[in-house]
Amino acid sequence: MGRIPANDFRQFGQAQVQALAPGQVARLQPDQVEKLPAAAVAGFRAKQVQALPAAAFNKLDARQFGALSPAAVAGISPQQIRRTPPAAMSQMSSQQVGRLSADAMARVNADQLEAIPAASLAGLRAAQVEEMSARAFAGIQPDQVGALPVKAMRGLEPGQLGAMQPRAIGAMSAQQLRQVPAETVAGMKPDQVAALSREVLGAMKPSQAAELSRRTVGALEKAQIAALAPAAVGELSAGQISAIDPAAVAGIDAEQIEEIPTELIDAITPEQVAELQPDTLAGLTDDQLGELSEDQAEALSLVQVNAPVSYTPLTLPTNREV
């Protein structure tokens, strides 16, 4: 095969390519593959693709790569995909993406991932996502994130999520976020959580909220705290609660504060109590009020003193007027 002039390969058709034995394909030279018409490349089968030397495979351009059948794409090896020019992957279909092996997907880099059409990433499977490198996820674009299948989000690892750009994280839908494993959410950074819309934050599962780092919780702003579901607030740990910026505590409403376990009510610092809104205090249960420290009670009393005239002050179960 290596003796056939490269220009002669311009005349090859699909049937001729299909007739090649894997051993013959293994002897193809880079310049020969480069001259193959896209229609001829469509004739490659998985075993033939596997036999292609990496140097020859990497000569495929976007039209040729896009012409490979999904079944043939399943034969692409990690060594072949590792040096594939990003431009060659710019016409991949969702069917082709879905047939790449998990091992091959593990070698896809950031530039290659960014080159794949957003709509084509809809073909990704969770098993493929699990194998992708964090460096690759650093290159994913917002429109690509929006196209990721909801079920594929189950394969995200902490390092992958942590590597994503905030603007890419901000493109997540509520349904996508809810599929991300709780332990993976632990890898989210403050600027990433800040990029989430209120709608998406409101859809965060309690188990996911419980995994946010104290640093990340401490960076949440008032509107973001207000967006969290009451059940999610109820799953925050003492360390997370005390880490909330006092200015952001003003976003907590009556339904949210009612969900905080009685045994954790002392985690709210006096400085945080002082920022609570009078309407929020109505959500405090008798049991919660009974657990307030003297400093918390004093801060609460100041909130009530400064409340509107129409506000009805709370009375502590211990008969102390607050």
PDB file of C-alpha atoms in Angstrom:
ATOM      1  CA  MET A   1       0.000   0.000   0.000  1.00  0.00           C
ATOM      2  CA  GLY A   2       2.802   2.362   0.820  1.00  0.00           C
ATOM      3  CA  ARG A   3       4.035   2.277  -2.782  1.00  0.00           C
ATOM      4  CA  ILE A   4       0.806   3.608  -4.278  1.00  0.00           C
ATOM      5  CA  PRO A   5       1.237   7.314  -5.139  1.00  0.00           C
ATOM      6  CA  ALA A   6      -0.664   9.498  -2.708  1.00  0.00           C
ATOM      7  CA  ASN A   7      -2.546  11.273  -5.482  1.00  0.00           C
ATOM      8  CA  ASP A   8      -4.021   7.958  -6.626  1.00  0.00           C
ATOM      9  CA  PHE A   9      -5.989   7.841  -3.377  1.00  0.00           C
ATOM     10  CA  ARG A  10      -8.065  10.757  -4.610  1.00  0.00           C
ATOM     11  CA  GLN A  11      -9.819   8.208  -6.854  1.00  0.00           C
ATOM     12  CA  PHE A  12     -10.676   5.787  -4.071  1.00  0.00           C
ATOM     13  CA  GLY A  13     -14.328   5.161  -3.355  1.00  0.00           C
ATOM     14  CA  GLN A  14     -16.157   3.811  -0.336  1.00  0.00           C
ATOM     15  CA  ALA A  15     -16.221   0.244  -1.669  1.00  0.00           C
ATOM     16  CA  GLN A  16     -12.445   0.237  -2.216  1.00  0.00           C
ATOM     17  CA  VAL A  17     -11.803   1.404   1.349  1.00  0.00           C
ATOM     18  CA  GLN A  18     -14.180  -1.215   2.730  1.00  0.00           C
ATOM     19  CA  ALA A  19     -12.256  -3.897   0.832  1.00  0.00           C
ATOM     20  CA  LEU A  20      -8.963  -3.082   2.537  1.00  0.00           C
ATOM     21  CA  ALA A  21      -7.808  -5.575   5.125  1.00  0.00           C
ATOM     22  CA  PRO A  22      -6.722  -4.158   8.514  1.00  0.00           C
ATOM     23  CA  GLY A  23      -3.169  -5.229   7.692  1.00  0.00           C
ATOM     24  CA  GLN A  24      -3.237  -3.117   4.539  1.00  0.00           C
ATOM     25  CA  VAL A  25      -4.726  -0.160   6.381  1.00  0.00           C
ATOM     26  CA  ALA A  26      -1.874  -0.417   8.893  1.00  0.00           C
ATOM     27  CA  ARG A  27       0.579   0.345   6.065  1.00  0.00           C
ATOM     28  CA  LEU A  28      -1.170   3.478   4.845  1.00  0.00           C
ATOM     29  CA  GLN A  29       1.007   6.582   4.866  1.00  0.00           C
ATOM     30  CA  PRO A  30      -0.110   9.997   6.224  1.00  0.00           C
ATOM     31  CA  ASP A  31      -0.047  11.625   2.777  1.00  0.00           C
ATOM     32  CA  GLN A  32      -2.159   8.809   1.333  1.00  0.00           C
ATOM     33  CA  VAL A  33      -4.868   9.156   4.005  1.00  0.00           C
ATOM     34  CA  GLU A  34      -4.798  12.905   3.545  1.00  0.00           C
ATOM     35  CA  LYS A  35      -5.831  12.485  -0.118  1.00  0.00           C
ATOM     36  CA  LEU A  36      -8.796  10.175   0.542  1.00  0.00           C
ATOM     37  CA  PRO A  37     -12.174  11.754  -0.362  1.00  0.00           C
ATOM     38  CA  ALA A  38     -14.577  12.120   2.561  1.00  0.00           C
ATOM     39  CA  ALA A  39     -16.977   9.776   0.773  1.00  0.00           C
ATOM     40  CA  ALA A  40     -14.278   7.093   0.763  1.00  0.00           C
ATOM     41  CA  VAL A  41     -13.436   7.619   4.449  1.00  0.00           C
ATOM     42  CA  ALA A  42     -17.072   6.827   5.188  1.00  0.00           C
ATOM     43  CA  GLY A  43     -16.283   3.254   4.237  1.00  0.00           C
ATOM     44  CA  PHE A  44     -13.881   2.638   7.126  1.00  0.00           C
ATOM     45  CA  ARG A  45     -14.979   0.085   9.693  1.00  0.00           C
ATOM     46  CA  ALA A  46     -13.955   0.069  13.369  1.00  0.00           C
ATOM     47  CA  LYS A  47     -11.237  -2.575  12.928  1.00  0.00           C
ATOM     48  CA  GLN A  48      -9.753  -0.630  10.023  1.00  0.00           C
ATOM     49  CA  VAL A  49      -9.728   2.604  12.019  1.00  0.00           C
ATOM     50  CA  GLN A  50      -7.996   0.778  14.863  1.00  0.00           C
ATOM     51  CA  ALA A  51      -5.320  -0.352  12.414  1.00  0.00           C
ATOM     52  CA  LEU A  52      -4.584   3.131  11.080  1.00  0.00           C
ATOM     53  CA  PRO A  53      -1.213   4.426  12.330  1.00  0.00           C
ATOM     54  CA  ALA A  54      -1.761   7.435  14.608  1.00  0.00           C
ATOM     55  CA  ALA A  55       0.320   9.638  12.295  1.00  0.00           C
ATOM     56  CA  ALA A  56      -1.940   8.740   9.360  1.00  0.00           C
ATOM     57  CA  PHE A  57      -5.150   9.033  11.365  1.00  0.00           C
ATOM     58  CA  ASN A  58      -4.182  12.512  12.470  1.00  0.00           C
ATOM     59  CA  LYS A  59      -4.117  13.664   8.851  1.00  0.00           C
ATOM     60  CA  LEU A  60      -7.902  13.413   8.638  1.00  0.00           C
ATOM     61  CA  ASP A  61      -9.471  16.840   8.190  1.00  0.00           C
ATOM     62  CA  ALA A  62     -12.879  17.949   9.468  1.00  0.00           C
ATOM     63  CA  ARG A  63     -14.796  16.675   6.424  1.00  0.00           C
ATOM     64  CA  GLN A  64     -13.085  13.289   6.542  1.00  0.00           C
ATOM     65  CA  PHE A  65     -13.477  12.943  10.323  1.00  0.00           C
ATOM     66  CA  GLY A  66     -17.105  13.957  10.083  1.00  0.00           C
ATOM     67  CA  ALA A  67     -17.662  11.309   7.405  1.00  0.00           C
ATOM     68  CA  LEU A  68     -16.619   8.434   9.668  1.00  0.00           C
ATOM     69  CA  SER A  69     -19.588   6.298  10.653  1.00  0.00           C
ATOM     70  CA  PRO A  70     -20.444   6.172  14.376  1.00  0.00           C
ATOM     71  CA  ALA A  71     -19.504   2.483  14.301  1.00  0.00           C
ATOM     72  CA  ALA A  72     -16.072   3.370  12.893  1.00  0.00           C
ATOM     73  CA  VAL A  73     -15.555   6.072  15.515  1.00  0.00           C
ATOM     74  CA  ALA A  74     -15.901   3.365  18.161  1.00  0.00           C
ATOM     75  CA  GLY A  75     -12.574   2.012  16.887  1.00  0.00           C
ATOM     76  CA  ILE A  76     -10.600   5.211  17.534  1.00  0.00           C
ATOM     77  CA  SER A  77      -7.849   4.531  20.064  1.00  0.00           C
ATOM     78  CA  PRO A  78      -6.577   6.827  22.830  1.00  0.00           C
ATOM     79  CA  GLN A  79      -3.278   7.158  20.958  1.00  0.00           C
ATOM     80  CA  GLN A  80      -5.059   8.284  17.796  1.00  0.00           C
ATOM     81  CA  ILE A  81      -7.322  10.840  19.470  1.00  0.00           C
ATOM     82  CA  ARG A  82      -4.517  12.270  21.581  1.00  0.00           C
ATOM     83  CA  ARG A  83      -2.933  14.188  18.699  1.00  0.00           C
ATOM     84  CA  THR A  84      -5.983  14.744  16.527  1.00  0.00           C
ATOM     85  CA  PRO A  85      -6.068  18.428  15.480  1.00  0.00           C
ATOM     86  CA  PRO A  86      -8.994  20.233  17.147  1.00  0.00           C
ATOM     87  CA  ALA A  87     -10.141  21.490  13.734  1.00  0.00           C
ATOM     88  CA  ALA A  88     -10.649  17.900  12.597  1.00  0.00           C
ATOM     89  CA  MET A  89     -13.225  17.384  15.359  1.00  0.00           C
ATOM     90  CA  SER A  90     -15.232  20.472  14.469  1.00  0.00           C
ATOM     91  CA  GLN A  91     -17.787  18.555  12.415  1.00  0.00           C
ATOM     92  CA  MET A  92     -18.379  15.635  14.767  1.00  0.00           C
ATOM     93  CA  SER A  93     -21.999  14.575  15.159  1.00  0.00           C
ATOM     94  CA  SER A  94     -23.682  13.632  18.415  1.00  0.00           C
ATOM     95  CA  GLN A  95     -23.778  10.006  17.222  1.00  0.00           C
ATOM     96  CA  GLN A  96     -20.015  10.038  16.696  1.00  0.00           C
ATOM     97  CA  VAL A  97     -19.389  11.606  20.102  1.00  0.00           C
ATOM     98  CA  GLY A  98     -21.545   8.973  21.753  1.00  0.00           C
ATOM     99  CA  ARG A  99     -19.546   6.139  20.159  1.00  0.00           C
ATOM    100  CA  LEU A 100     -16.089   7.320  21.230  1.00  0.00           C
ATOM    101  CA  SER A 101     -14.769   4.889  23.821  1.00  0.00           C
ATOM    102  CA  ALA A 102     -14.391   6.112  27.381  1.00  0.00           C
ATOM    103  CA  ASP A 103     -10.635   5.461  27.093  1.00  0.00           C
ATOM    104  CA  ALA A 104     -10.420   7.658  23.997  1.00  0.00           C
ATOM    105  CA  MET A 105     -12.522  10.357  25.643  1.00  0.00           C
ATOM    106  CA  ALA A 106     -10.027  10.396  28.510  1.00  0.00           C
ATOM    107  CA  ARG A 107      -7.390  11.700  26.059  1.00  0.00           C
ATOM    108  CA  VAL A 108      -9.516  14.530  24.658  1.00  0.00           C
ATOM    109  CA  ASN A 109      -7.934  17.867  25.624  1.00  0.00           C
ATOM    110  CA  ALA A 110      -9.460  21.295  26.239  1.00  0.00           C
ATOM    111  CA  ASP A 111      -8.867  22.586  22.699  1.00  0.00           C
ATOM    112  CA  GLN A 112     -10.389  19.479  21.152  1.00  0.00           C
ATOM    113  CA  LEU A 113     -13.431  19.575  23.421  1.00  0.00           C
ATOM    114  CA  GLU A 114     -13.987  23.245  22.663  1.00  0.00           C
ATOM    115  CA  ALA A 115     -13.914  22.470  18.920  1.00  0.00           C
ATOM    116  CA  ILE A 116     -16.750  19.929  19.082  1.00  0.00           C
ATOM    117  CA  PRO A 117     -20.105  21.507  18.129  1.00  0.00           C
ATOM    118  CA  ALA A 118     -22.236  22.203  21.206  1.00  0.00           C
ATOM    119  CA  ALA A 119     -25.182  20.240  19.838  1.00  0.00           C
ATOM    120  CA  SER A 120     -22.946  17.209  19.334  1.00  0.00           C
ATOM    121  CA  LEU A 121     -22.055  17.001  23.024  1.00  0.00           C
ATOM    122  CA  ALA A 122     -25.645  15.904  23.549  1.00  0.00           C
ATOM    123  CA  GLY A 123     -24.336  12.457  22.608  1.00  0.00           C
ATOM    124  CA  LEU A 124     -22.050  12.193  25.664  1.00  0.00           C
ATOM    125  CA  ARG A 125     -22.662   9.370  28.110  1.00  0.00           C
ATOM    126  CA  ALA A 126     -21.986   9.423  31.872  1.00  0.00           C
ATOM    127  CA  ALA A 127     -19.313   6.725  31.453  1.00  0.00           C
ATOM    128  CA  GLN A 128     -17.453   8.985  29.009  1.00  0.00           C
ATOM    129  CA  VAL A 129     -17.755  12.045  31.236  1.00  0.00           C
ATOM    130  CA  GLU A 130     -16.273  10.111  34.161  1.00  0.00           C
ATOM    131  CA  GLU A 131     -13.089   9.482  32.177  1.00  0.00           C
ATOM    132  CA  MET A 132     -12.580  13.004  30.855  1.00  0.00           C
ATOM    133  CA  SER A 133      -9.729  14.997  32.343  1.00  0.00           C
ATOM    134  CA  ALA A 134     -10.185  18.099  34.455  1.00  0.00           C
ATOM    135  CA  ARG A 135      -8.030  19.954  31.920  1.00  0.00           C
ATOM    136  CA  ALA A 136     -10.527  19.120  29.199  1.00  0.00           C
ATOM    137  CA  PHE A 137     -13.382  20.528  31.252  1.00  0.00           C
ATOM    138  CA  ALA A 138     -11.450  23.763  31.635  1.00  0.00           C
ATOM    139  CA  GLY A 139     -12.114  24.332  27.933  1.00  0.00           C
ATOM    140  CA  ILE A 140     -15.826  23.586  27.858  1.00  0.00           C
ATOM    141  CA  GLN A 141     -17.938  26.529  26.694  1.00  0.00           C
ATOM    142  CA  PRO A 142     -21.299  27.765  28.056  1.00  0.00           C
ATOM    143  CA  ASP A 143     -23.251  26.676  24.974  1.00  0.00           C
ATOM    144  CA  GLN A 144     -21.662  23.237  25.230  1.00  0.00           C
ATOM    145  CA  VAL A 145     -22.633  22.904  28.890  1.00  0.00           C
ATOM    146  CA  GLY A 146     -26.213  23.736  28.018  1.00  0.00           C
ATOM    147  CA  ALA A 147     -26.216  20.891  25.488  1.00  0.00           C
ATOM    148  CA  LEU A 148     -24.879  18.215  27.856  1.00  0.00           C
ATOM    149  CA  PRO A 149     -27.420  15.451  28.526  1.00  0.00           C
ATOM    150  CA  VAL A 150     -28.884  15.644  32.022  1.00  0.00           C
ATOM    151  CA  LYS A 151     -27.948  12.020  32.725  1.00  0.00           C
ATOM    152  CA  ALA A 152     -24.327  12.648  31.677  1.00  0.00           C
ATOM    153  CA  MET A 153     -23.950  15.034  34.632  1.00  0.00           C
ATOM    154  CA  ARG A 154     -24.019  12.006  36.933  1.00  0.00           C
ATOM    155  CA  GLY A 155     -20.487  11.205  35.795  1.00  0.00           C
ATOM    156  CA  LEU A 156     -18.943  14.527  36.869  1.00  0.00           C
ATOM    157  CA  GLU A 157     -16.061  14.314  39.335  1.00  0.00           C
ATOM    158  CA  PRO A 158     -15.039  17.074  41.812  1.00  0.00           C
ATOM    159  CA  GLY A 159     -11.873  17.921  39.868  1.00  0.00           C
ATOM    160  CA  GLN A 160     -13.786  18.233  36.609  1.00  0.00           C
ATOM    161  CA  LEU A 161     -16.432  20.523  38.049  1.00  0.00           C
ATOM    162  CA  GLY A 162     -13.815  22.587  39.855  1.00  0.00           C
ATOM    163  CA  ALA A 163     -11.917  23.130  36.589  1.00  0.00           C
ATOM    164  CA  MET A 164     -14.894  24.578  34.706  1.00  0.00           C
ATOM    165  CA  GLN A 165     -14.976  28.303  34.040  1.00  0.00           C
ATOM    166  CA  PRO A 166     -17.602  30.190  36.094  1.00  0.00           C
ATOM    167  CA  ARG A 167     -19.367  31.319  32.923  1.00  0.00           C
ATOM    168  CA  ALA A 168     -19.660  27.677  31.872  1.00  0.00           C
ATOM    169  CA  ILE A 169     -21.055  26.725  35.285  1.00  0.00           C
ATOM    170  CA  GLY A 170     -23.547  29.562  34.901  1.00  0.00           C
ATOM    171  CA  ALA A 171     -24.986  27.859  31.823  1.00  0.00           C
ATOM    172  CA  MET A 172     -26.123  24.839  33.836  1.00  0.00           C
ATOM    173  CA  SER A 173     -29.834  24.201  34.043  1.00  0.00           C
ATOM    174  CA  ALA A 174     -31.633  23.247  37.235  1.00  0.00           C
ATOM    175  CA  GLN A 175     -32.115  19.711  35.913  1.00  0.00           C
ATOM    176  CA  GLN A 176     -28.402  19.358  35.144  1.00  0.00           C
ATOM    177  CA  LEU A 177     -27.282  20.569  38.556  1.00  0.00           C
ATOM    178  CA  ARG A 178     -29.612  18.180  40.363  1.00  0.00           C
ATOM    179  CA  GLN A 179     -27.922  15.246  38.607  1.00  0.00           C
ATOM    180  CA  VAL A 180     -24.421  16.232  39.743  1.00  0.00           C
ATOM    181  CA  PRO A 181     -23.308  13.900  42.581  1.00  0.00           C
ATOM    182  CA  ALA A 182     -23.379  15.617  45.976  1.00  0.00           C
ATOM    183  CA  GLU A 183     -19.722  14.776  46.612  1.00  0.00           C
ATOM    184  CA  THR A 184     -18.842  16.470  43.318  1.00  0.00           C
ATOM    185  CA  VAL A 185     -20.577  19.694  44.351  1.00  0.00           C
ATOM    186  CA  ALA A 186     -17.985  19.870  47.128  1.00  0.00           C
ATOM    187  CA  GLY A 187     -15.482  20.887  44.449  1.00  0.00           C
ATOM    188  CA  MET A 188     -17.369  24.042  43.496  1.00  0.00           C
ATOM    189  CA  LYS A 189     -15.551  27.312  44.096  1.00  0.00           C
ATOM    190  CA  PRO A 190     -17.137  30.568  45.281  1.00  0.00           C
ATOM    191  CA  ASP A 191     -16.982  32.231  41.857  1.00  0.00           C
ATOM    192  CA  GLN A 192     -18.607  29.177  40.291  1.00  0.00           C
ATOM    193  CA  VAL A 193     -21.547  29.136  42.712  1.00  0.00           C
ATOM    194  CA  ALA A 194     -21.861  32.890  42.257  1.00  0.00           C
ATOM    195  CA  ALA A 195     -22.378  32.287  38.530  1.00  0.00           C
ATOM    196  CA  LEU A 196     -25.424  30.061  39.085  1.00  0.00           C
ATOM    197  CA  SER A 197     -28.782  31.665  38.477  1.00  0.00           C
ATOM    198  CA  ARG A 198     -31.285  31.979  41.335  1.00  0.00           C
ATOM    199  CA  GLU A 199     -33.490  29.411  39.632  1.00  0.00           C
ATOM    200  CA  VAL A 200     -30.662  26.869  39.541  1.00  0.00           C
ATOM    201  CA  LEU A 201     -29.597  27.576  43.126  1.00  0.00           C
ATOM    202  CA  GLY A 202     -33.180  27.060  44.205  1.00  0.00           C
ATOM    203  CA  ALA A 203     -33.111  23.607  42.625  1.00  0.00           C
ATOM    204  CA  MET A 204     -29.990  22.525  44.541  1.00  0.00           C
ATOM    205  CA  LYS A 205     -30.667  19.373  46.521  1.00  0.00           C
ATOM    206  CA  PRO A 206     -30.252  19.457  50.320  1.00  0.00           C
ATOM    207  CA  SER A 207     -27.562  16.764  50.014  1.00  0.00           C
ATOM    208  CA  GLN A 208     -25.664  18.974  47.550  1.00  0.00           C
ATOM    209  CA  ALA A 209     -25.917  22.078  49.731  1.00  0.00           C
ATOM    210  CA  ALA A 210     -24.514  20.066  52.623  1.00  0.00           C
ATOM    211  CA  GLU A 211     -21.332  19.421  50.599  1.00  0.00           C
ATOM    212  CA  LEU A 212     -20.516  23.058  49.788  1.00  0.00           C
ATOM    213  CA  SER A 213     -17.299  24.193  51.429  1.00  0.00           C
ATOM    214  CA  ARG A 214     -17.439  26.777  54.209  1.00  0.00           C
ATOM    215  CA  ARG A 215     -15.449  29.130  51.992  1.00  0.00           C
ATOM    216  CA  THR A 216     -18.027  28.802  49.223  1.00  0.00           C
ATOM    217  CA  VAL A 217     -20.972  29.278  51.578  1.00  0.00           C
ATOM    218  CA  GLY A 218     -19.226  32.311  53.031  1.00  0.00           C
ATOM    219  CA  ALA A 219     -19.044  33.886  49.580  1.00  0.00           C
ATOM    220  CA  LEU A 220     -22.785  33.596  48.916  1.00  0.00           C
ATOM    221  CA  GLU A 221     -24.597  36.902  48.632  1.00  0.00           C
ATOM    222  CA  LYS A 222     -27.987  37.871  50.048  1.00  0.00           C
ATOM    223  CA  ALA A 223     -29.913  37.056  46.859  1.00  0.00           C
ATOM    224  CA  GLN A 224     -28.209  33.670  46.573  1.00  0.00           C
ATOM    225  CA  ILE A 225     -28.998  32.735  50.167  1.00  0.00           C
ATOM    226  CA  ALA A 226     -32.595  33.769  49.550  1.00  0.00           C
ATOM    227  CA  ALA A 227     -32.717  31.495  46.494  1.00  0.00           C
ATOM    228  CA  LEU A 228     -31.838  28.326  48.420  1.00  0.00           C
ATOM    229  CA  ALA A 229     -34.722  25.981  49.142  1.00  0.00           C
ATOM    230  CA  PRO A 230     -35.708  25.799  52.838  1.00  0.00           C
ATOM    231  CA  ALA A 231     -34.816  22.092  52.872  1.00  0.00           C
ATOM    232  CA  ALA A 232     -31.324  22.941  51.549  1.00  0.00           C
ATOM    233  CA  VAL A 233     -30.790  25.501  54.313  1.00  0.00           C
ATOM    234  CA  GLY A 234     -31.896  22.853  56.796  1.00  0.00           C
ATOM    235  CA  GLU A 235     -29.033  20.590  55.707  1.00  0.00           C
ATOM    236  CA  LEU A 236     -26.282  23.154  56.291  1.00  0.00           C
ATOM    237  CA  SER A 237     -23.810  22.238  59.021  1.00  0.00           C
ATOM    238  CA  ALA A 238     -22.938  24.420  61.999  1.00  0.00           C
ATOM    239  CA  GLY A 239     -19.700  25.374  60.270  1.00  0.00           C
ATOM    240  CA  GLN A 240     -21.492  26.359  57.078  1.00  0.00           C
ATOM    241  CA  ILE A 241     -24.105  28.397  58.958  1.00  0.00           C
ATOM    242  CA  SER A 242     -21.541  30.365  60.927  1.00  0.00           C
ATOM    243  CA  ALA A 243     -19.576  30.977  57.724  1.00  0.00           C
ATOM    244  CA  ILE A 244     -22.436  32.872  56.028  1.00  0.00           C
ATOM    245  CA  ASP A 245     -21.590  36.539  55.584  1.00  0.00           C
ATOM    246  CA  PRO A 246     -23.725  38.557  58.065  1.00  0.00           C
ATOM    247  CA  ALA A 247     -24.803  40.829  55.210  1.00  0.00           C
ATOM    248  CA  ALA A 248     -26.061  37.757  53.315  1.00  0.00           C
ATOM    249  CA  VAL A 249     -28.011  36.482  56.337  1.00  0.00           C
ATOM    250  CA  ALA A 250     -30.556  39.188  55.585  1.00  0.00           C
ATOM    251  CA  GLY A 251     -31.645  36.967  52.687  1.00  0.00           C
ATOM    252  CA  ILE A 252     -32.877  34.203  55.001  1.00  0.00           C
ATOM    253  CA  ASP A 253     -36.659  34.089  55.268  1.00  0.00           C
ATOM    254  CA  ALA A 254     -39.031  32.571  57.827  1.00  0.00           C
ATOM    255  CA  GLU A 255     -39.411  29.254  55.978  1.00  0.00           C
ATOM    256  CA  GLN A 256     -35.660  28.796  55.715  1.00  0.00           C
ATOM    257  CA  ILE A 257     -34.830  29.605  59.331  1.00  0.00           C
ATOM    258  CA  GLU A 258     -37.547  27.244  60.535  1.00  0.00           C
ATOM    259  CA  GLU A 259     -35.696  24.378  58.808  1.00  0.00           C
ATOM    260  CA  ILE A 260     -32.467  24.918  60.765  1.00  0.00           C
ATOM    261  CA  PRO A 261     -32.238  22.085  63.328  1.00  0.00           C
ATOM    262  CA  THR A 262     -32.784  23.256  66.910  1.00  0.00           C
ATOM    263  CA  GLU A 263     -29.401  21.865  67.943  1.00  0.00           C
ATOM    264  CA  LEU A 264     -27.676  24.054  65.344  1.00  0.00           C
ATOM    265  CA  ILE A 265     -29.439  27.324  66.134  1.00  0.00           C
ATOM    266  CA  ASP A 266     -26.507  28.354  68.327  1.00  0.00           C
ATOM    267  CA  ALA A 267     -24.304  28.284  65.211  1.00  0.00           C
ATOM    268  CA  ILE A 268     -25.894  31.560  64.112  1.00  0.00           C
ATOM    269  CA  THR A 269     -23.558  34.230  65.431  1.00  0.00           C
ATOM    270  CA  PRO A 270     -24.884  37.349  67.188  1.00  0.00           C
ATOM    271  CA  GLU A 271     -23.572  39.367  64.233  1.00  0.00           C
ATOM    272  CA  GLN A 272     -25.695  37.254  61.899  1.00  0.00           C
ATOM    273  CA  VAL A 273     -28.760  37.476  64.154  1.00  0.00           C
ATOM    274  CA  ALA A 274     -28.488  41.251  64.024  1.00  0.00           C
ATOM    275  CA  GLU A 275     -28.943  41.122  60.230  1.00  0.00           C
ATOM    276  CA  LEU A 276     -32.101  38.987  60.250  1.00  0.00           C
ATOM    277  CA  GLN A 277     -35.251  40.656  58.985  1.00  0.00           C
ATOM    278  CA  PRO A 278     -38.142  41.056  61.474  1.00  0.00           C
ATOM    279  CA  ASP A 279     -40.397  38.976  59.222  1.00  0.00           C
ATOM    280  CA  THR A 280     -37.829  36.182  59.340  1.00  0.00           C
ATOM    281  CA  LEU A 281     -38.024  35.962  63.137  1.00  0.00           C
ATOM    282  CA  ALA A 282     -41.590  34.708  62.819  1.00  0.00           C
ATOM    283  CA  GLY A 283     -40.166  31.441  61.522  1.00  0.00           C
ATOM    284  CA  LEU A 284     -38.280  30.712  64.742  1.00  0.00           C
ATOM    285  CA  THR A 285     -39.905  27.892  66.687  1.00  0.00           C
ATOM    286  CA  ASP A 286     -40.280  27.859  70.469  1.00  0.00           C
ATOM    287  CA  ASP A 287     -37.607  25.167  70.637  1.00  0.00           C
ATOM    288  CA  GLN A 288     -35.209  27.274  68.592  1.00  0.00           C
ATOM    289  CA  LEU A 289     -35.884  30.352  70.718  1.00  0.00           C
ATOM    290  CA  GLY A 290     -35.191  28.291  73.823  1.00  0.00           C
ATOM    291  CA  GLU A 291     -31.713  27.459  72.534  1.00  0.00           C
ATOM    292  CA  LEU A 292     -30.659  31.070  71.934  1.00  0.00           C
ATOM    293  CA  SER A 293     -27.655  32.251  73.941  1.00  0.00           C
ATOM    294  CA  GLU A 294     -27.714  35.520  75.865  1.00  0.00           C
ATOM    295  CA  ASP A 295     -25.692  37.197  73.120  1.00  0.00           C
ATOM    296  CA  GLN A 296     -28.041  35.911  70.417  1.00  0.00           C
ATOM    297  CA  ALA A 297     -31.083  37.017  72.410  1.00  0.00           C
ATOM    298  CA  GLU A 298     -29.616  40.477  72.869  1.00  0.00           C
ATOM    299  CA  ALA A 299     -28.959  40.778  69.134  1.00  0.00           C
ATOM    300  CA  LEU A 300     -32.484  39.563  68.410  1.00  0.00           C
ATOM    301  CA  SER A 301     -33.955  42.172  70.735  1.00  0.00           C
ATOM    302  CA  LEU A 302     -32.191  44.927  68.800  1.00  0.00           C
ATOM    303  CA  VAL A 303     -33.748  43.634  65.577  1.00  0.00           C
ATOM    304  CA  GLN A 304     -37.178  43.844  67.204  1.00  0.00           C
ATOM    305  CA  VAL A 305     -36.584  47.316  68.640  1.00  0.00           C
ATOM    306  CA  ASN A 306     -35.828  48.590  65.148  1.00  0.00           C
ATOM    307  CA  ALA A 307     -38.748  46.735  63.548  1.00  0.00           C
ATOM    308  CA  PRO A 308     -41.798  48.528  62.093  1.00  0.00           C
ATOM    309  CA  VAL A 309     -44.524  49.531  64.564  1.00  0.00           C
ATOM    310  CA  SER A 310     -46.816  46.867  63.132  1.00  0.00           C
ATOM    311  CA  TYR A 311     -44.355  44.130  64.112  1.00  0.00           C
ATOM    312  CA  THR A 312     -45.352  41.868  67.023  1.00  0.00           C
ATOM    313  CA  PRO A 313     -42.307  41.128  69.216  1.00  0.00           C
ATOM    314  CA  LEU A 314     -41.363  37.544  70.053  1.00  0.00           C
ATOM    315  CA  THR A 315     -41.285  36.265  73.629  1.00  0.00           C
ATOM    316  CA  LEU A 316     -38.708  33.712  74.652  1.00  0.00           C
ATOM    317  CA  PRO A 317     -40.081  30.501  76.203  1.00  0.00           C
ATOM    318  CA  THR A 318     -37.833  31.155  79.224  1.00  0.00           C
ATOM    319  CA  ASN A 319     -40.006  34.150  80.130  1.00  0.00           C
ATOM    320  CA  ARG A 320     -37.256  36.534  79.119  1.00  0.00           C
ATOM    321  CA  GLU A 321     -38.651  39.450  77.117  1.00  0.00           C
ATOM    322  CA  VAL A 322     -36.722  39.813  73.895  1.00  0.00           C
TER     323      VAL A 322
END
